[in-house]
Amino acid sequence: EIMDDEIAQLQKQLLAAQMKDVSNRLSHRNCVDLISKIISQGDIKLLHTTTGREYLTHEQLNKEINEVIERDGGRTSMLNIQKNCDVGTEHVQAAVKAIVKGDKHKMLLGSEVITTRYLNAMAEEINEKLQTLGRLDLTHLAQEFDLPLAFLTEQISSNLDTTIKGRLQQTHLFTNAFVHRLRVQIRGALHAATMPTSLKSISERFNLDEKMVLIETKRMIKGNGKGEESPLLPGTLSGGQSRPIYTPFIYREHQQSQVQSMWEKEGYITFDRLRKLQISNPKRYLAEKLPQNQQGIMLPSCYVGEACVSQITSALRQCQEKKSYINIEAQLHLPPFSPDELSTLITKCVEKVVVSSKAPDLRVVRDTYVMSESYLDTLVVKMKKSVQERAKELHIAAMQQQKQQEAAENAAAAAAMDTSNDHRETASGGSGSGGNKGSGRKW
């Protein structure tokens, strides 16, 4: 108490001294020089304002910075602090870093100071919007609050189930009610599907986020999330993350029935028809669905069943036994294969027969004809004899033709000789008559 009284007395004396008029006063220039001298000696630490009219302590600068931050709602920029405190940028930056370092409720984000109060208010605002709209796009929120997307996502994640009541999926925020409505819409649309359906078309039809549709569809296919094994959607997903396609089990059953019908009716299946049934990899599909003991043949564009293959191999064995030949295309009732497919099929069937009989006694001729080697040897013998006889006939005919040509040439030469002699005799008789006549002429 005694000390307090002394302090009060000293304050009164100071006030009286300040109020008393004095004859000697320091000029503004003298004050500036005096303060500069004190600062240079290190007796006091002061900051000079940018206007040059005031000095302030570091403590006063920190106080003014905190006042600016609170006045701006817990978020302000370095530039705004510098304008309001009227000191150099380097002093503001140093003071702000020191304030943030010593206060866990403040942080420095780029060139801005952000407080916990601002972040809490932002979380409350986001929650109000979320409850009103049902879903929010974090990209749009980042633009609205002028914050980096990663920083905003981190703040939302830390406030989930506390201030913000919702679910975060990638860059989207949903309420539980919205997710439930989304599931109902997806489940209704996919339950009504009778053929493969792109999830992109579902998201476009109901104006939903495609990634969210994919996530919820996977959950409903896997199970209802309550520990029960039965899935909520009877189907499968294919196409990966880029082009997800939902295929209902009912379509798979229809697909298999169509394939079985073609198989039983025609005995072969073209890959083009399988692709029309939304089977993207026909070879793998047939390898999985056909019985393991199936003795068919896989061609580049179709699969030929065991019945058709057996028909061809039986005809080839008969041809082999009878030592004859057969035109597969003309003599057997086969499906309308292309020439290349038929040639490949016949070649493969010949290989099967040759391997099973262990006797390479068959040869493919002109794609669709098959003949036994024995029959071919017989043909060669017959052809050889026929060729020899024909060659002899042609030789005799050529000799006769040559003789006739020589006789004709000789007759023509003789005729030419007679004609030449006649001309000579005529010329000789004419010259003698003229001589006699001339001798009787008088000169």
JSON list of C-alpha atoms in Angstrom, two decimals, residues 50-214:
[
{"chain": "A", "resi": 50, "resn": "THR", "atom": "CA", "xyz": [6.78, 5.04, -43.33]},
{"chain": "A", "resi": 51, "resn": "THR", "atom": "CA", "xyz": [5.43, 8.60, -43.07]},
{"chain": "A", "resi": 52, "resn": "GLY", "atom": "CA", "xyz": [8.37, 9.64, -40.90]},
{"chain": "A", "resi": 53, "resn": "ARG", "atom": "CA", "xyz": [6.21, 11.37, -38.31]},
{"chain": "A", "resi": 54, "resn": "GLU", "atom": "CA", "xyz": [5.97, 8.69, -35.63]},
{"chain": "A", "resi": 55, "resn": "TYR", "atom": "CA", "xyz": [7.95, 6.05, -33.77]},
{"chain": "A", "resi": 56, "resn": "LEU", "atom": "CA", "xyz": [6.52, 2.95, -32.17]},
{"chain": "A", "resi": 57, "resn": "THR", "atom": "CA", "xyz": [7.80, 0.08, -30.12]},
{"chain": "A", "resi": 58, "resn": "HIS", "atom": "CA", "xyz": [7.77, -3.57, -31.16]},
{"chain": "A", "resi": 59, "resn": "GLU", "atom": "CA", "xyz": [5.18, -4.25, -28.52]},
{"chain": "A", "resi": 60, "resn": "GLN", "atom": "CA", "xyz": [2.92, -1.55, -29.98]},
{"chain": "A", "resi": 61, "resn": "LEU", "atom": "CA", "xyz": [3.37, -3.01, -33.49]},
{"chain": "A", "resi": 62, "resn": "ASN", "atom": "CA", "xyz": [2.38, -6.47, -32.27]},
{"chain": "A", "resi": 63, "resn": "LYS", "atom": "CA", "xyz": [-0.66, -4.99, -30.57]},
{"chain": "A", "resi": 64, "resn": "GLU", "atom": "CA", "xyz": [-1.73, -3.14, -33.72]},
{"chain": "A", "resi": 65, "resn": "ILE", "atom": "CA", "xyz": [-1.20, -6.27, -35.86]},
{"chain": "A", "resi": 66, "resn": "ASN", "atom": "CA", "xyz": [-3.43, -8.32, -33.54]},
{"chain": "A", "resi": 67, "resn": "GLU", "atom": "CA", "xyz": [-6.05, -5.56, -33.66]},
{"chain": "A", "resi": 68, "resn": "VAL", "atom": "CA", "xyz": [-6.01, -5.61, -37.49]},
{"chain": "A", "resi": 69, "resn": "ILE", "atom": "CA", "xyz": [-6.33, -9.41, -37.55]},
{"chain": "A", "resi": 70, "resn": "GLU", "atom": "CA", "xyz": [-9.29, -9.39, -35.15]},
{"chain": "A", "resi": 71, "resn": "ARG", "atom": "CA", "xyz": [-10.94, -6.48, -36.91]},
{"chain": "A", "resi": 72, "resn": "ASP", "atom": "CA", "xyz": [-10.78, -8.36, -40.24]},
{"chain": "A", "resi": 73, "resn": "GLY", "atom": "CA", "xyz": [-12.50, -11.40, -38.79]},
{"chain": "A", "resi": 74, "resn": "GLY", "atom": "CA", "xyz": [-9.46, -13.53, -38.09]},
{"chain": "A", "resi": 75, "resn": "ARG", "atom": "CA", "xyz": [-8.02, -13.44, -41.62]},
{"chain": "A", "resi": 76, "resn": "THR", "atom": "CA", "xyz": [-6.00, -10.70, -43.23]},
{"chain": "A", "resi": 77, "resn": "SER", "atom": "CA", "xyz": [-3.07, -10.20, -45.59]},
{"chain": "A", "resi": 78, "resn": "MET", "atom": "CA", "xyz": [0.43, -8.86, -44.99]},
{"chain": "A", "resi": 79, "resn": "LEU", "atom": "CA", "xyz": [-0.29, -5.97, -47.32]},
{"chain": "A", "resi": 80, "resn": "ASN", "atom": "CA", "xyz": [-3.37, -4.94, -45.34]},
{"chain": "A", "resi": 81, "resn": "ILE", "atom": "CA", "xyz": [-1.40, -5.10, -42.06]},
{"chain": "A", "resi": 82, "resn": "GLN", "atom": "CA", "xyz": [1.37, -2.97, -43.56]},
{"chain": "A", "resi": 83, "resn": "LYS", "atom": "CA", "xyz": [-1.11, -0.33, -44.72]},
{"chain": "A", "resi": 84, "resn": "ASN", "atom": "CA", "xyz": [-2.85, -0.12, -41.34]},
{"chain": "A", "resi": 85, "resn": "CYS", "atom": "CA", "xyz": [0.30, -0.14, -39.16]},
{"chain": "A", "resi": 86, "resn": "ASP", "atom": "CA", "xyz": [2.22, 2.24, -41.43]},
{"chain": "A", "resi": 87, "resn": "VAL", "atom": "CA", "xyz": [5.60, 0.51, -41.03]},
{"chain": "A", "resi": 88, "resn": "GLY", "atom": "CA", "xyz": [7.96, -1.15, -43.48]},
{"chain": "A", "resi": 89, "resn": "THR", "atom": "CA", "xyz": [7.11, -4.51, -45.00]},
{"chain": "A", "resi": 90, "resn": "GLU", "atom": "CA", "xyz": [10.19, -6.18, -43.52]},
{"chain": "A", "resi": 91, "resn": "HIS", "atom": "CA", "xyz": [9.12, -5.14, -39.99]},
{"chain": "A", "resi": 92, "resn": "VAL", "atom": "CA", "xyz": [5.57, -6.43, -40.58]},
{"chain": "A", "resi": 93, "resn": "GLN", "atom": "CA", "xyz": [6.78, -9.79, -41.87]},
{"chain": "A", "resi": 94, "resn": "ALA", "atom": "CA", "xyz": [9.15, -10.27, -38.94]},
{"chain": "A", "resi": 95, "resn": "ALA", "atom": "CA", "xyz": [6.49, -9.30, -36.40]},
{"chain": "A", "resi": 96, "resn": "VAL", "atom": "CA", "xyz": [3.82, -11.54, -37.99]},
{"chain": "A", "resi": 97, "resn": "LYS", "atom": "CA", "xyz": [6.14, -14.57, -38.02]},
{"chain": "A", "resi": 98, "resn": "ALA", "atom": "CA", "xyz": [6.93, -13.99, -34.35]},
{"chain": "A", "resi": 99, "resn": "ILE", "atom": "CA", "xyz": [3.22, -13.65, -33.47]},
{"chain": "A", "resi": 100, "resn": "VAL", "atom": "CA", "xyz": [2.28, -16.84, -35.36]},
{"chain": "A", "resi": 101, "resn": "LYS", "atom": "CA", "xyz": [5.15, -18.75, -33.80]},
{"chain": "A", "resi": 102, "resn": "GLY", "atom": "CA", "xyz": [4.05, -17.82, -30.30]},
{"chain": "A", "resi": 103, "resn": "ASP", "atom": "CA", "xyz": [0.28, -18.27, -30.79]},
{"chain": "A", "resi": 104, "resn": "LYS", "atom": "CA", "xyz": [-1.13, -21.73, -31.63]},
{"chain": "A", "resi": 105, "resn": "HIS", "atom": "CA", "xyz": [-4.45, -20.17, -32.67]},
{"chain": "A", "resi": 106, "resn": "LYS", "atom": "CA", "xyz": [-2.84, -18.31, -35.58]},
{"chain": "A", "resi": 107, "resn": "MET", "atom": "CA", "xyz": [-1.17, -19.60, -38.74]},
{"chain": "A", "resi": 108, "resn": "LEU", "atom": "CA", "xyz": [0.55, -18.15, -41.78]},
{"chain": "A", "resi": 109, "resn": "LEU", "atom": "CA", "xyz": [-0.82, -19.34, -45.14]},
{"chain": "A", "resi": 110, "resn": "GLY", "atom": "CA", "xyz": [1.11, -17.82, -47.99]},
{"chain": "A", "resi": 111, "resn": "SER", "atom": "CA", "xyz": [0.93, -14.05, -47.40]},
{"chain": "A", "resi": 112, "resn": "GLU", "atom": "CA", "xyz": [-2.14, -14.27, -45.14]},
{"chain": "A", "resi": 113, "resn": "VAL", "atom": "CA", "xyz": [-2.63, -14.66, -41.40]},
{"chain": "A", "resi": 114, "resn": "ILE", "atom": "CA", "xyz": [-5.53, -16.98, -40.46]},
{"chain": "A", "resi": 115, "resn": "THR", "atom": "CA", "xyz": [-6.85, -17.62, -36.96]},
{"chain": "A", "resi": 116, "resn": "THR", "atom": "CA", "xyz": [-8.70, -20.57, -35.50]},
{"chain": "A", "resi": 117, "resn": "ARG", "atom": "CA", "xyz": [-11.72, -18.32, -35.01]},
{"chain": "A", "resi": 118, "resn": "TYR", "atom": "CA", "xyz": [-11.92, -17.73, -38.76]},
{"chain": "A", "resi": 119, "resn": "LEU", "atom": "CA", "xyz": [-11.57, -21.46, -39.54]},
{"chain": "A", "resi": 120, "resn": "ASN", "atom": "CA", "xyz": [-14.32, -22.35, -37.05]},
{"chain": "A", "resi": 121, "resn": "ALA", "atom": "CA", "xyz": [-16.62, -19.74, -38.56]},
{"chain": "A", "resi": 122, "resn": "MET", "atom": "CA", "xyz": [-15.81, -21.07, -42.04]},
{"chain": "A", "resi": 123, "resn": "ALA", "atom": "CA", "xyz": [-16.65, -24.63, -40.95]},
{"chain": "A", "resi": 124, "resn": "GLU", "atom": "CA", "xyz": [-20.00, -23.46, -39.57]},
{"chain": "A", "resi": 125, "resn": "GLU", "atom": "CA", "xyz": [-20.76, -21.64, -42.82]},
{"chain": "A", "resi": 126, "resn": "ILE", "atom": "CA", "xyz": [-19.86, -24.71, -44.89]},
{"chain": "A", "resi": 127, "resn": "ASN", "atom": "CA", "xyz": [-22.09, -26.88, -42.71]},
{"chain": "A", "resi": 128, "resn": "GLU", "atom": "CA", "xyz": [-25.04, -24.49, -43.18]},
{"chain": "A", "resi": 129, "resn": "LYS", "atom": "CA", "xyz": [-24.60, -24.62, -46.96]},
{"chain": "A", "resi": 130, "resn": "LEU", "atom": "CA", "xyz": [-24.21, -28.39, -46.89]},
{"chain": "A", "resi": 131, "resn": "GLN", "atom": "CA", "xyz": [-27.40, -28.95, -44.89]},
{"chain": "A", "resi": 132, "resn": "THR", "atom": "CA", "xyz": [-29.27, -26.65, -47.28]},
{"chain": "A", "resi": 133, "resn": "LEU", "atom": "CA", "xyz": [-27.98, -28.05, -50.59]},
{"chain": "A", "resi": 134, "resn": "GLY", "atom": "CA", "xyz": [-27.22, -31.65, -49.61]},
{"chain": "A", "resi": 135, "resn": "ARG", "atom": "CA", "xyz": [-23.88, -31.70, -51.42]},
{"chain": "A", "resi": 136, "resn": "LEU", "atom": "CA", "xyz": [-20.98, -29.33, -52.05]},
{"chain": "A", "resi": 137, "resn": "ASP", "atom": "CA", "xyz": [-18.12, -29.29, -54.51]},
{"chain": "A", "resi": 138, "resn": "LEU", "atom": "CA", "xyz": [-14.84, -28.55, -52.72]},
{"chain": "A", "resi": 139, "resn": "THR", "atom": "CA", "xyz": [-13.41, -27.03, -55.89]},
{"chain": "A", "resi": 140, "resn": "HIS", "atom": "CA", "xyz": [-16.12, -24.37, -55.87]},
{"chain": "A", "resi": 141, "resn": "LEU", "atom": "CA", "xyz": [-15.68, -23.86, -52.12]},
{"chain": "A", "resi": 142, "resn": "ALA", "atom": "CA", "xyz": [-11.95, -23.33, -52.59]},
{"chain": "A", "resi": 143, "resn": "GLN", "atom": "CA", "xyz": [-12.69, -20.63, -55.14]},
{"chain": "A", "resi": 144, "resn": "GLU", "atom": "CA", "xyz": [-15.34, -19.05, -52.95]},
{"chain": "A", "resi": 145, "resn": "PHE", "atom": "CA", "xyz": [-13.10, -18.86, -49.84]},
{"chain": "A", "resi": 146, "resn": "ASP", "atom": "CA", "xyz": [-9.98, -18.19, -51.93]},
{"chain": "A", "resi": 147, "resn": "LEU", "atom": "CA", "xyz": [-8.08, -21.04, -50.26]},
{"chain": "A", "resi": 148, "resn": "PRO", "atom": "CA", "xyz": [-5.93, -23.87, -51.65]},
{"chain": "A", "resi": 149, "resn": "LEU", "atom": "CA", "xyz": [-7.99, -27.01, -52.27]},
{"chain": "A", "resi": 150, "resn": "ALA", "atom": "CA", "xyz": [-5.63, -29.22, -50.22]},
{"chain": "A", "resi": 151, "resn": "PHE", "atom": "CA", "xyz": [-5.79, -26.83, -47.20]},
{"chain": "A", "resi": 152, "resn": "LEU", "atom": "CA", "xyz": [-9.60, -26.58, -47.41]},
{"chain": "A", "resi": 153, "resn": "THR", "atom": "CA", "xyz": [-9.94, -30.38, -47.66]},
{"chain": "A", "resi": 154, "resn": "GLU", "atom": "CA", "xyz": [-7.74, -30.79, -44.58]},
{"chain": "A", "resi": 155, "resn": "GLN", "atom": "CA", "xyz": [-9.84, -28.32, -42.58]},
{"chain": "A", "resi": 156, "resn": "ILE", "atom": "CA", "xyz": [-13.13, -29.97, -43.63]},
{"chain": "A", "resi": 157, "resn": "SER", "atom": "CA", "xyz": [-11.77, -33.43, -42.74]},
{"chain": "A", "resi": 158, "resn": "SER", "atom": "CA", "xyz": [-10.77, -32.22, -39.26]},
{"chain": "A", "resi": 159, "resn": "ASN", "atom": "CA", "xyz": [-14.29, -30.83, -38.67]},
{"chain": "A", "resi": 160, "resn": "LEU", "atom": "CA", "xyz": [-16.29, -33.83, -39.97]},
{"chain": "A", "resi": 161, "resn": "ASP", "atom": "CA", "xyz": [-18.78, -35.31, -37.48]},
{"chain": "A", "resi": 162, "resn": "THR", "atom": "CA", "xyz": [-18.24, -32.28, -35.21]},
{"chain": "A", "resi": 163, "resn": "THR", "atom": "CA", "xyz": [-19.02, -28.94, -36.83]},
{"chain": "A", "resi": 164, "resn": "ILE", "atom": "CA", "xyz": [-19.66, -30.34, -40.31]},
{"chain": "A", "resi": 165, "resn": "LYS", "atom": "CA", "xyz": [-22.31, -33.08, -40.46]},
{"chain": "A", "resi": 166, "resn": "GLY", "atom": "CA", "xyz": [-21.66, -35.01, -43.64]},
{"chain": "A", "resi": 167, "resn": "ARG", "atom": "CA", "xyz": [-19.45, -37.37, -45.64]},
{"chain": "A", "resi": 168, "resn": "LEU", "atom": "CA", "xyz": [-16.40, -36.48, -47.73]},
{"chain": "A", "resi": 169, "resn": "GLN", "atom": "CA", "xyz": [-15.84, -38.37, -51.00]},
{"chain": "A", "resi": 170, "resn": "GLN", "atom": "CA", "xyz": [-12.87, -37.25, -53.08]},
{"chain": "A", "resi": 171, "resn": "THR", "atom": "CA", "xyz": [-13.65, -33.55, -53.77]},
{"chain": "A", "resi": 172, "resn": "HIS", "atom": "CA", "xyz": [-17.33, -33.68, -52.83]},
{"chain": "A", "resi": 173, "resn": "LEU", "atom": "CA", "xyz": [-19.12, -33.27, -49.53]},
{"chain": "A", "resi": 174, "resn": "PHE", "atom": "CA", "xyz": [-22.50, -34.97, -48.94]},
{"chain": "A", "resi": 175, "resn": "THR", "atom": "CA", "xyz": [-25.04, -35.15, -46.18]},
{"chain": "A", "resi": 176, "resn": "ASN", "atom": "CA", "xyz": [-26.14, -38.60, -44.99]},
{"chain": "A", "resi": 177, "resn": "ALA", "atom": "CA", "xyz": [-29.67, -37.86, -46.20]},
{"chain": "A", "resi": 178, "resn": "PHE", "atom": "CA", "xyz": [-28.35, -37.03, -49.66]},
{"chain": "A", "resi": 179, "resn": "VAL", "atom": "CA", "xyz": [-26.31, -40.25, -49.77]},
{"chain": "A", "resi": 180, "resn": "HIS", "atom": "CA", "xyz": [-29.42, -42.23, -48.81]},
{"chain": "A", "resi": 181, "resn": "ARG", "atom": "CA", "xyz": [-31.46, -40.56, -51.61]},
{"chain": "A", "resi": 182, "resn": "LEU", "atom": "CA", "xyz": [-28.58, -41.22, -53.99]},
{"chain": "A", "resi": 183, "resn": "ARG", "atom": "CA", "xyz": [-28.54, -44.90, -53.13]},
{"chain": "A", "resi": 184, "resn": "VAL", "atom": "CA", "xyz": [-32.29, -45.16, -53.66]},
{"chain": "A", "resi": 185, "resn": "GLN", "atom": "CA", "xyz": [-32.02, -43.51, -57.09]},
{"chain": "A", "resi": 186, "resn": "ILE", "atom": "CA", "xyz": [-29.09, -45.67, -58.18]},
{"chain": "A", "resi": 187, "resn": "ARG", "atom": "CA", "xyz": [-30.68, -48.84, -56.89]},
{"chain": "A", "resi": 188, "resn": "GLY", "atom": "CA", "xyz": [-33.99, -48.09, -58.64]},
{"chain": "A", "resi": 189, "resn": "ALA", "atom": "CA", "xyz": [-32.33, -47.27, -61.96]},
{"chain": "A", "resi": 190, "resn": "LEU", "atom": "CA", "xyz": [-30.05, -50.31, -61.96]},
{"chain": "A", "resi": 191, "resn": "HIS", "atom": "CA", "xyz": [-32.79, -52.68, -60.75]},
{"chain": "A", "resi": 192, "resn": "ALA", "atom": "CA", "xyz": [-34.80, -51.68, -63.82]},
{"chain": "A", "resi": 193, "resn": "ALA", "atom": "CA", "xyz": [-31.85, -52.36, -66.16]},
{"chain": "A", "resi": 194, "resn": "THR", "atom": "CA", "xyz": [-32.19, -55.45, -68.36]},
{"chain": "A", "resi": 195, "resn": "MET", "atom": "CA", "xyz": [-28.95, -54.98, -70.31]},
{"chain": "A", "resi": 196, "resn": "PRO", "atom": "CA", "xyz": [-25.45, -53.57, -69.64]},
{"chain": "A", "resi": 197, "resn": "THR", "atom": "CA", "xyz": [-25.76, -49.96, -68.46]},
{"chain": "A", "resi": 198, "resn": "SER", "atom": "CA", "xyz": [-23.04, -47.33, -68.22]},
{"chain": "A", "resi": 199, "resn": "LEU", "atom": "CA", "xyz": [-22.83, -45.65, -64.81]},
{"chain": "A", "resi": 200, "resn": "LYS", "atom": "CA", "xyz": [-22.01, -42.44, -66.67]},
{"chain": "A", "resi": 201, "resn": "SER", "atom": "CA", "xyz": [-25.50, -42.46, -68.19]},
{"chain": "A", "resi": 202, "resn": "ILE", "atom": "CA", "xyz": [-27.00, -42.93, -64.70]},
{"chain": "A", "resi": 203, "resn": "SER", "atom": "CA", "xyz": [-25.02, -39.99, -63.31]},
{"chain": "A", "resi": 204, "resn": "GLU", "atom": "CA", "xyz": [-26.01, -37.78, -66.25]},
{"chain": "A", "resi": 205, "resn": "ARG", "atom": "CA", "xyz": [-29.68, -38.75, -66.04]},
{"chain": "A", "resi": 206, "resn": "PHE", "atom": "CA", "xyz": [-29.99, -37.90, -62.34]},
{"chain": "A", "resi": 207, "resn": "ASN", "atom": "CA", "xyz": [-27.34, -35.15, -62.31]},
{"chain": "A", "resi": 208, "resn": "LEU", "atom": "CA", "xyz": [-25.14, -37.08, -59.88]},
{"chain": "A", "resi": 209, "resn": "ASP", "atom": "CA", "xyz": [-21.41, -37.26, -59.33]},
{"chain": "A", "resi": 210, "resn": "GLU", "atom": "CA", "xyz": [-20.01, -40.15, -61.39]},
{"chain": "A", "resi": 211, "resn": "LYS", "atom": "CA", "xyz": [-17.40, -41.17, -58.81]},
{"chain": "A", "resi": 212, "resn": "MET", "atom": "CA", "xyz": [-20.03, -41.19, -56.07]},
{"chain": "A", "resi": 213, "resn": "VAL", "atom": "CA", "xyz": [-22.31, -43.34, -58.24]},
{"chain": "A", "resi": 214, "resn": "LEU", "atom": "CA", "xyz": [-19.45, -45.80, -58.78]}
]
